[in-house]
Structures are given as structure tokens and as C-alpha cells.
Amino acid sequence: MTKYLHRAIADGILTITLDNPDAAVNTVSPTWIDEIVAAFEEAKADDAVTGIIIASAKPGFMAGADLRFILDNPMDALTAFAFGGRATEMHRLIETCGKPVVAAMTGFALGGGYELALACTRRLLVDDPKAVVGLPEVNFGLLPGSGGTQRLPRLIGLQKAAEVLLSGASYAPADALKLGLIDEVWPKEEVLEAARVWLATGPDPVRPWDRKGFAFPESDGLLKQATANWFTGQTGKLRAKYGDNFPAPISILTCLFEGMQVPFDKGLLIERRHFARLMADPVARNIIRTTFVNKGLADKGARRPAGTPKATVAKVAVLGAGMMGAGIAYSAAKVGIEVVLLDTTFTAAERGKAYSRKLVAKQVDRGTLMPDKAAALLGRITPTTDYADLADVDLVVEAVFEDTAIKADVIAKAQPMIGKTVLFASNTSTLPISQLAESFVRPGDFIGLHFFSPVDRMALVEVIMGRKTKPETLARALDFVGQLRKTPIVVNDSRGFYTSRVFQTFIHEGMELLRDGVAPALIENAARQAGMPVGPLAVIDETTIELPLQIVRQTEQEDSAFRRPNSTEVMEKMVDVLGRIGRKSGGGFYEYQDHGGKRLWRKLGEHFPVAGKQPPVKEVVNRLLYIQALEAARCLDEGVLAHPADGDLGSVYGWSFPSWTGGTLSLIETVGVSRFVAECDRLAQRYGERFKPTNQLRKMAAAGGGFDWG
Ligand code: NAD
């Protein structure tokens, strides 16, 4: 009896049908490998079998490895080497069993699923745009570890294979055929018959690389000069794109480079070594944990309190048709929600709708949106100035100016017009939700929905619980975020919530570095080298230096325990003395050129002298990353974050904290909690109390533990 596959034999053709009883897709698992190996060993020994078809009983052919399994089973390199060997040997057995084998792919084949197809003599795919094939491993910080990096270049050529392997892209049937990833495309009901017909022609089962004299087109035994040059260019490009943060792309390139100069089985061994190294590297696990597993769980409502029936918003009111309101209106209309878009004047409300017009026009031009769909989307947005239009909405999202009095005013105007159970959400980025909720007659139904700019492109929504927000309100708000197909994190009310609070530490540390005499170019480059998309000085210039200064001054007024950071001196000098507010005022830490270029302000050194001795890059990187990680740990301690996964997701999707770290909190585990604590103690001694580790981190370090990922 087999669990993961059925076998049937007719007219000498063995059909192996993959059918995982435990999940909706077929995945690679140790038992599945055992069963495939047993099936092929039997078939190899059975003279009555003249050909083999691998098919699937599922809508998809096969997905790759189970990412949850990789996450739950950390491996050192030796264990990973052995682990990778089993699938590699299985694929080698398939292609050397002496019988022609056809992959009859009735649906998508990705990762290990497509590697299985690569080990077959021929690949047939159904004519269905959802039936994509590809090797997405690079997206998880890995490489295809059971022959993918060796078979593909031998099959379609080095450069095309590099494109497939390094992009991690999925290819629909027509593109897959053009690239040579598959051999034939068939209608679903004909694909099995087509496999039988091909087998009936008596094809040669020996793969090209197992024939004598096989050589890559790009090689004549030795590496051709042009190919060697191409590799050099690729290495440079990958280094520029990933720095030292992502080991997988360089490993893939190395497997191609070395693999093409050795016999096939040697190539497999090289690939296996690199695979083992990547599996043991924390980067792959970080990416898998945050970008796939925890994001998937958040999208499925991991933080949704149970017991409230699922709610669907049919109509939403968006108050304020500015940058954020316009984006929220578009995102809602896009998923079929009716939108009332209200502003103080009809012109302003119309301008908000015009944003959607611009977005859909671009998509229609590109051919990614049909004109009738575009018209329907726009038809769902009703610009207005009249609160009576809020009569039948299910939810109100407020996105007016960041001003408590104005927000209280629109809440008071909306309140009598809406139903008794309608939720009220505020998109404030800084004002305490609990305080705003007091302006609403039912504070339990009031919640923060903090969208990010540009709303149509940013996946994250920070959902903020006020002191009185009811669990049912949270459940309904999360249902709305799910309807928008965005990823929620749930945080408790606090100054700056989670995302703005932690991000502020990054920009303040940038200015602290400047004040300490670190060269501005070193600050900016170290941030980018760490994987932040832009340096702290460039970011501040975009949002203006006034903004963090205003936050500091306001916090000082409201919180007597608050101590102004040293960076305030930098901000005051820039804004009050030098009048350099940022890009908006024509210049800040940078100077801006007419043709759109920019460079660090040449006179910055006159006002913030550069020290004679500069710190190593690593020191600057650590200051910029660790200060954020520490603040995230404080948010966890204080209950602003209820779950470390939300801290990671918020950082990666909210402000592009480097994904190789897994996020602010995963970074601490990547460094190792005790090492992180020791390093923070050193930084605190040298640069100030802000680097002092939390008691919770000290306890975790002493116990040798990590966060409770639950
Ligand atoms: P914005 O200035 O672009 O738009 C605000 C809009 O509100 C304007 O169209 C204005 O006419 C309208 N408005 C003002 N008073 C009003 C009233 N009484 N009634 C109806 N409409 C009124 O501002 P924005 O950037 O869209 O920000 C809106 C809110 O979203 C703020 O609370 C802000 O803190 C928050 N937010 C902004 C960002 C961002 O990146 N800009 C990100 C997250 C959250």
C-alpha cells in the first residue's frame, strides 16, 4: 500500500498518479520519496514495463518542498547534505531507470515539483494559464537542491537557465514552451493520451548528459571566453543587487559555473553542497518564516478573535480624499466594494477619485485591465461633500488632516448619519486611537487602520486596538483588511504605534551618527549595505526634517519622562538655523539638482565636522539595525506588540526592514540573543542608554532561549 501515489499498468505503460491525502497539493516528503523510489526500482526490474507516466490526481501537478517542514526542522549543513541527497538520488534513479518517463503535468509544477519533471525524459503541460512551472527556490533563500541547477542549463542553455533560476519566476505554458522548460502543451483531457502516444514511439530514455561526448552549447569542454565574461558580469550584477546579505543567488551562479565544467554527477554533488550550506544559513529560514509562513498566517486571520461571524463590507465611506483617502478608495473599489469618497469640497473629492482614474488608465494601456472592468471600478467610487451619503455604509475610514480637532469634527458629523453597528476606523499615523475613540459615541466600535503610502502598492495595514476597542471590532476590521487582500498586523495603542515608533529610531540614529562625526556618505552607504532601501538622511529629507522635530517637541510637552534625543540638536540646526527642511524646501541633508539628481549637501561637513577616525562599516550597520531591533523588543515587552511575528511583518512590509533578517525581532535571533545583548551593552556604554537591552532580552539570553513564535 502506498499513501502518496497510485500505480496502474496498461499496455506496458505504468502510470504513477501522485495523490497526497493530507493536503490539497502534492509536496515532497521523506515518505513520498520512499514511495517513488520503490515504484521506480520495481519498474526498472520489470521487463513488462516499457514506459512510465507520472501524473497527478490533484488540480496541480506538484508543489515543491513543504516550507513549514523546513522552518520546523532546522538543520546543520551535514544533516542538510544528507537530506538533499535523498531527492537527488531519487531523481537520478528516475532518469537512469532505462525506461522513458513522461511528466504529464495537469497543473502547476513548482520547485521540487518541476525538478521532478526535469528528471523525466519528456515534459507535457496542460493548456491552462494557471498551470505555471518554475523554480522559485531563490525567493526563499535557497536553490533547487535535487538537480535543478544542473539539468536545466544542460537542457535549455546556461543563460536562459540562469534567468529562470535567479528570477525564481513562474512561467505560463506558452512562455514555458518558448524557453524550453516543457516540450508540449495539451488540452487537459488529452495530456495523458499524448503521453501514451509519445511513449508508443519507443523513445530513447538516455538523457543527453548521460550520452558520450555531451557538452554545453556554451562550452567545448573548457569555458569559452564569452561565457567566462558573461559570468563575470553576472557576478557583479548580483553583488550590486544583494551585497553579502543574500547568499542564494551567488550560490546558484556558482553551481552553474562549476557544474558546466564537470560531469553531471559531479555537478549534482556541487549543487548538494551549496544547498546544504543555504539550508543551514539563517537567511533562508528568516525569509521563509516571515515572508511565507507568518505572512500566510496573518493573511488567513491568525490574529482574528474567534466567535464573531465573518463580516463583508459592501460599502465603505472614506472621509478625506487626499493622498491616503484616494488610495484607500481605489483599493476598496478594486475588490468590488462601493465607496463614498467625502471631502470638504466637491473638487477635492473628485481629485481623490481622479487618482483611481490615473491608476486604471495605466493598467488599461498596459493591457492588464479590461476597459469594462476599469469603468466598473470607477463607477463604484462616488465623490461627495454630503454626509447624508453615508446612510448605508458598513464601515467608515477617516483620512482627513492629522489634527485631533478636525478628526473629532468629522467623527461628530458622520456619527448621526451611519447605522448603529457601523465600525469607525481612523488612518491616523500618530494620534492615540483611544483618545480619538472618545469622540465617537461607541468607542468599542472604533479602531485604527493605519495604511501605508502608496496604499495601492503597500501590502501592510497596521491595525491599532484602542483601550476600549472590542474584540468583535478587531475581527470585523481584519475581515475588511482581508477583503482588500492586504496583510494585517495587530498592535495596541501607543505613541507612534509600532511601525512609526520603531522607524523613528532608524532616522534618529542616522542623525546621531552625523553628530558623532561619521561621514554622511558612510552613514547612507552602510544603511543600504545592510539592506535598507535608502539611507536615513535621504529618508528624512523626503518626509522633511521638520516632521521628526515636531514629534520630539510634541512628545516633550505631553510626556514629562521623555528625554529629547541628541539628534534634536541636528534637526534644530538644520531647520531653525540653516532653514534646510528637506527636499520640499529645495534642500536638506542633500542638495537637489534641476534634472532630478541629488547629492549629499557639500557644506554638511562645515556644520557637522567629520571625525578624523571613521568607524568600521559594520559598526555603523549595527547601530542602524540594532537600534530598530531593540525598539521592537521594547514594543513586545510593553505589550504594544502581542506577537513577535507581527513585529517582523510590520518591519519588512511597513518600512522595508531588510528581509534577509526576517524582520526586527528575527534579527535578534539571527545574531543570537546573548551576542545581541552583549553587543547592545557595548553600544550603550559607547553611545548612550538608548542601546540598553531590555530585561526580557537579558532573561532570554541567560536562559539560552528565543522569542515565543507560537
Ligand atoms: P492629505 O493632506 O493628502 O489629505 C487630507 C484630506 O483631508 C484633504 O483632501 C483635505 O481636503 C481633507 N480634509 C481635511 N479636513 C477635512 C474635513 N473636515 N472633512 C473632510 N475632508 C477633510 O493627507 P494624507 O497624507 O492623505 O493623510 C491623511 C491621514 O492619513 C492623516 O491622518 C495622516 O496622518 C494619515 N497617514 C498618512 C500617511 C502618509 O504617508 N501621507 C501614511 C499613513 C497615514
mmCIF file of N, CA, C and O in Angstrom, residues 6-8 10 12-18 36 40 49-56 61 99-105 120 122 124 191-199:
data_model
loop_
_atom_site.group_PDB
_atom_site.id
_atom_site.type_symbol
_atom_site.label_atom_id
_atom_site.label_comp_id
_atom_site.label_asym_id
_atom_site.label_seq_id
_atom_site.Cartn_x
_atom_site.Cartn_y
_atom_site.Cartn_z
ATOM 1 N N HIS A 6 -0.758 6.389 -6.546
ATOM 2 C CA HIS A 6 -1.408 5.163 -7.020
ATOM 3 C C HIS A 6 -0.640 4.707 -8.247
ATOM 4 O O HIS A 6 -0.117 5.536 -8.987
ATOM 5 N N ARG A 7 -0.652 3.390 -8.437
ATOM 6 C CA ARG A 7 0.002 2.859 -9.636
ATOM 7 C C ARG A 7 -0.998 2.067 -10.464
ATOM 8 O O ARG A 7 -1.833 1.353 -9.916
ATOM 9 N N ALA A 8 -0.911 2.184 -11.772
ATOM 10 C CA ALA A 8 -1.769 1.375 -12.648
ATOM 11 C C ALA A 8 -0.957 1.032 -13.884
ATOM 12 O O ALA A 8 -0.173 1.862 -14.369
ATOM 13 N N ALA A 10 -1.064 -0.535 -17.868
ATOM 14 C CA ALA A 10 -1.885 -0.935 -19.011
ATOM 15 C C ALA A 10 -1.011 -0.872 -20.255
ATOM 16 O O ALA A 10 -0.278 0.107 -20.452
ATOM 17 N N GLY A 12 1.740 -2.136 -21.034
ATOM 18 C CA GLY A 12 3.169 -1.943 -20.765
ATOM 19 C C GLY A 12 3.501 -0.573 -20.208
ATOM 20 O O GLY A 12 4.667 -0.275 -19.947
ATOM 21 N N ILE A 13 2.499 0.288 -20.051
ATOM 22 C CA ILE A 13 2.791 1.635 -19.529
ATOM 23 C C ILE A 13 2.336 1.726 -18.071
ATOM 24 O O ILE A 13 1.167 1.476 -17.751
ATOM 25 N N LEU A 14 3.304 2.066 -17.242
ATOM 26 C CA LEU A 14 2.994 2.243 -15.817
ATOM 27 C C LEU A 14 2.620 3.712 -15.591
ATOM 28 O O LEU A 14 3.388 4.605 -15.954
ATOM 29 N N THR A 15 1.432 3.947 -15.029
ATOM 30 C CA THR A 15 1.063 5.326 -14.692
ATOM 31 C C THR A 15 1.132 5.491 -13.181
ATOM 32 O O THR A 15 0.468 4.756 -12.437
ATOM 33 N N ILE A 16 1.969 6.405 -12.755
ATOM 34 C CA ILE A 16 2.084 6.709 -11.324
ATOM 35 C C ILE A 16 1.326 8.009 -11.091
ATOM 36 O O ILE A 16 1.694 9.053 -11.649
ATOM 37 N N THR A 17 0.257 7.942 -10.315
ATOM 38 C CA THR A 17 -0.547 9.151 -10.081
ATOM 39 C C THR A 17 -0.285 9.671 -8.670
ATOM 40 O O THR A 17 -0.521 8.963 -7.693
ATOM 41 N N LEU A 18 0.215 10.893 -8.587
ATOM 42 C CA LEU A 18 0.516 11.494 -7.281
ATOM 43 C C LEU A 18 -0.788 11.977 -6.657
ATOM 44 O O LEU A 18 -1.581 12.662 -7.306
ATOM 45 N N ILE A 36 8.213 6.792 -4.246
ATOM 46 C CA ILE A 36 8.631 6.975 -5.649
ATOM 47 C C ILE A 36 9.818 6.051 -5.953
ATOM 48 O O ILE A 36 9.853 5.370 -6.975
ATOM 49 N N PHE A 40 9.931 3.112 -8.777
ATOM 50 C CA PHE A 40 10.869 3.096 -9.906
ATOM 51 C C PHE A 40 11.806 1.897 -9.855
ATOM 52 O O PHE A 40 12.178 1.355 -10.901
ATOM 53 N N VAL A 49 7.264 -3.472 -18.180
ATOM 54 C CA VAL A 49 7.059 -2.016 -18.224
ATOM 55 C C VAL A 49 7.953 -1.426 -19.318
ATOM 56 O O VAL A 49 9.168 -1.543 -19.271
ATOM 57 N N THR A 50 7.314 -0.782 -20.307
ATOM 58 C CA THR A 50 8.106 -0.196 -21.405
ATOM 59 C C THR A 50 8.193 1.327 -21.304
ATOM 60 O O THR A 50 9.013 1.957 -21.949
ATOM 61 N N GLY A 51 7.309 1.886 -20.515
ATOM 62 C CA GLY A 51 7.329 3.348 -20.356
ATOM 63 C C GLY A 51 6.569 3.740 -19.105
ATOM 64 O O GLY A 51 5.768 2.951 -18.587
ATOM 65 N N ILE A 52 6.852 4.944 -18.615
ATOM 66 C CA ILE A 52 6.239 5.370 -17.346
ATOM 67 C C ILE A 52 5.669 6.781 -17.509
ATOM 68 O O ILE A 52 6.304 7.649 -18.138
ATOM 69 N N ILE A 53 4.486 6.986 -16.945
ATOM 70 C CA ILE A 53 3.889 8.339 -16.930
ATOM 71 C C ILE A 53 3.756 8.754 -15.465
ATOM 72 O O ILE A 53 3.293 7.965 -14.636
ATOM 73 N N ILE A 54 4.174 9.964 -15.156
ATOM 74 C CA ILE A 54 3.882 10.493 -13.817
ATOM 75 C C ILE A 54 2.778 11.539 -13.993
ATOM 76 O O ILE A 54 2.931 12.497 -14.762
ATOM 77 N N ALA A 55 1.669 11.310 -13.306
ATOM 78 C CA ALA A 55 0.529 12.232 -13.407
ATOM 79 C C ALA A 55 0.116 12.645 -11.998
ATOM 80 O O ALA A 55 0.747 12.258 -11.015
ATOM 81 N N SER A 56 -0.946 13.430 -11.918
ATOM 82 C CA SER A 56 -1.403 13.876 -10.600
ATOM 83 C C SER A 56 -2.924 13.808 -10.525
ATOM 84 O O SER A 56 -3.610 14.106 -11.508
ATOM 85 N N PHE A 61 0.101 19.729 -10.485
ATOM 86 C CA PHE A 61 0.937 18.531 -10.629
ATOM 87 C C PHE A 61 1.689 18.318 -9.319
ATOM 88 O O PHE A 61 1.496 17.329 -8.633
ATOM 89 N N LYS A 99 13.899 3.274 -18.773
ATOM 90 C CA LYS A 99 12.608 3.383 -19.480
ATOM 91 C C LYS A 99 12.298 4.870 -19.672
ATOM 92 O O LYS A 99 12.621 5.682 -18.798
ATOM 93 N N PRO A 100 11.667 5.201 -20.789
ATOM 94 C CA PRO A 100 11.290 6.612 -20.957
ATOM 95 C C PRO A 100 10.196 6.999 -19.961
ATOM 96 O O PRO A 100 9.288 6.208 -19.699
ATOM 97 N N VAL A 101 10.336 8.191 -19.418
ATOM 98 C CA VAL A 101 9.385 8.651 -18.396
ATOM 99 C C VAL A 101 8.800 9.995 -18.847
ATOM 100 O O VAL A 101 9.554 10.892 -19.238
ATOM 101 N N VAL A 102 7.475 10.128 -18.770
ATOM 102 C CA VAL A 102 6.833 11.390 -19.148
ATOM 103 C C VAL A 102 6.204 12.033 -17.924
ATOM 104 O O VAL A 102 5.491 11.368 -17.173
ATOM 105 N N ALA A 103 6.458 13.310 -17.750
ATOM 106 C CA ALA A 103 5.711 14.063 -16.728
ATOM 107 C C ALA A 103 4.481 14.624 -17.431
ATOM 108 O O ALA A 103 4.609 15.465 -18.317
ATOM 109 N N ALA A 104 3.301 14.102 -17.075
ATOM 110 C CA ALA A 104 2.049 14.607 -17.661
ATOM 111 C C ALA A 104 1.488 15.612 -16.666
ATOM 112 O O ALA A 104 0.766 15.245 -15.739
ATOM 113 N N MET A 105 1.866 16.875 -16.851
ATOM 114 C CA MET A 105 1.554 17.890 -15.832
ATOM 115 C C MET A 105 0.170 18.484 -16.082
ATOM 116 O O MET A 105 -0.021 19.267 -16.999
ATOM 117 N N CYS A 120 12.367 13.755 -15.729
ATOM 118 C CA CYS A 120 11.669 12.883 -16.680
ATOM 119 C C CYS A 120 12.224 13.105 -18.088
ATOM 120 O O CYS A 120 12.785 14.157 -18.391
ATOM 121 N N ARG A 122 10.507 13.462 -20.810
ATOM 122 C CA ARG A 122 9.718 14.456 -21.554
ATOM 123 C C ARG A 122 8.701 15.122 -20.634
ATOM 124 O O ARG A 122 8.199 14.509 -19.697
ATOM 125 N N LEU A 124 5.117 17.259 -20.529
ATOM 126 C CA LEU A 124 3.907 17.750 -21.182
ATOM 127 C C LEU A 124 3.123 18.575 -20.165
ATOM 128 O O LEU A 124 3.014 18.194 -19.002
ATOM 129 N N VAL A 191 -3.916 15.286 -22.299
ATOM 130 C CA VAL A 191 -2.497 15.231 -21.941
ATOM 131 C C VAL A 191 -2.012 13.801 -21.647
ATOM 132 O O VAL A 191 -0.916 13.401 -22.065
ATOM 133 N N LEU A 192 -2.855 12.995 -21.014
ATOM 134 C CA LEU A 192 -2.436 11.620 -20.697
ATOM 135 C C LEU A 192 -2.303 10.792 -21.971
ATOM 136 O O LEU A 192 -1.348 10.022 -22.140
ATOM 137 N N GLU A 193 -3.280 10.991 -22.867
ATOM 138 C CA GLU A 193 -3.227 10.255 -24.128
ATOM 139 C C GLU A 193 -1.975 10.666 -24.925
ATOM 140 O O GLU A 193 -1.296 9.829 -25.514
ATOM 141 N N ALA A 194 -1.675 11.955 -24.899
ATOM 142 C CA ALA A 194 -0.486 12.444 -25.610
ATOM 143 C C ALA A 194 0.781 11.787 -25.049
ATOM 144 O O ALA A 194 1.712 11.451 -25.798
ATOM 145 N N ALA A 195 0.800 11.586 -23.738
ATOM 146 C CA ALA A 195 1.956 10.926 -23.114
ATOM 147 C C ALA A 195 2.072 9.489 -23.619
ATOM 148 O O ALA A 195 3.168 9.021 -23.965
ATOM 149 N N ARG A 196 0.924 8.815 -23.710
ATOM 150 C CA ARG A 196 0.945 7.417 -24.190
ATOM 151 C C ARG A 196 1.407 7.355 -25.643
ATOM 152 O O ARG A 196 2.208 6.496 -26.007
ATOM 153 N N VAL A 197 0.898 8.279 -26.440
ATOM 154 C CA VAL A 197 1.271 8.291 -27.866
ATOM 155 C C VAL A 197 2.780 8.479 -27.994
ATOM 156 O O VAL A 197 3.448 7.785 -28.765
ATOM 157 N N TRP A 198 3.328 9.386 -27.202
ATOM 158 C CA TRP A 198 4.780 9.624 -27.292
ATOM 159 C C TRP A 198 5.565 8.380 -26.867
ATOM 160 O O TRP A 198 6.533 7.982 -27.520
ATOM 161 N N LEU A 199 5.096 7.753 -25.799
ATOM 162 C CA LEU A 199 5.793 6.543 -25.329
ATOM 163 C C LEU A 199 5.723 5.434 -26.385
ATOM 164 O O LEU A 199 6.663 4.639 -26.522
#
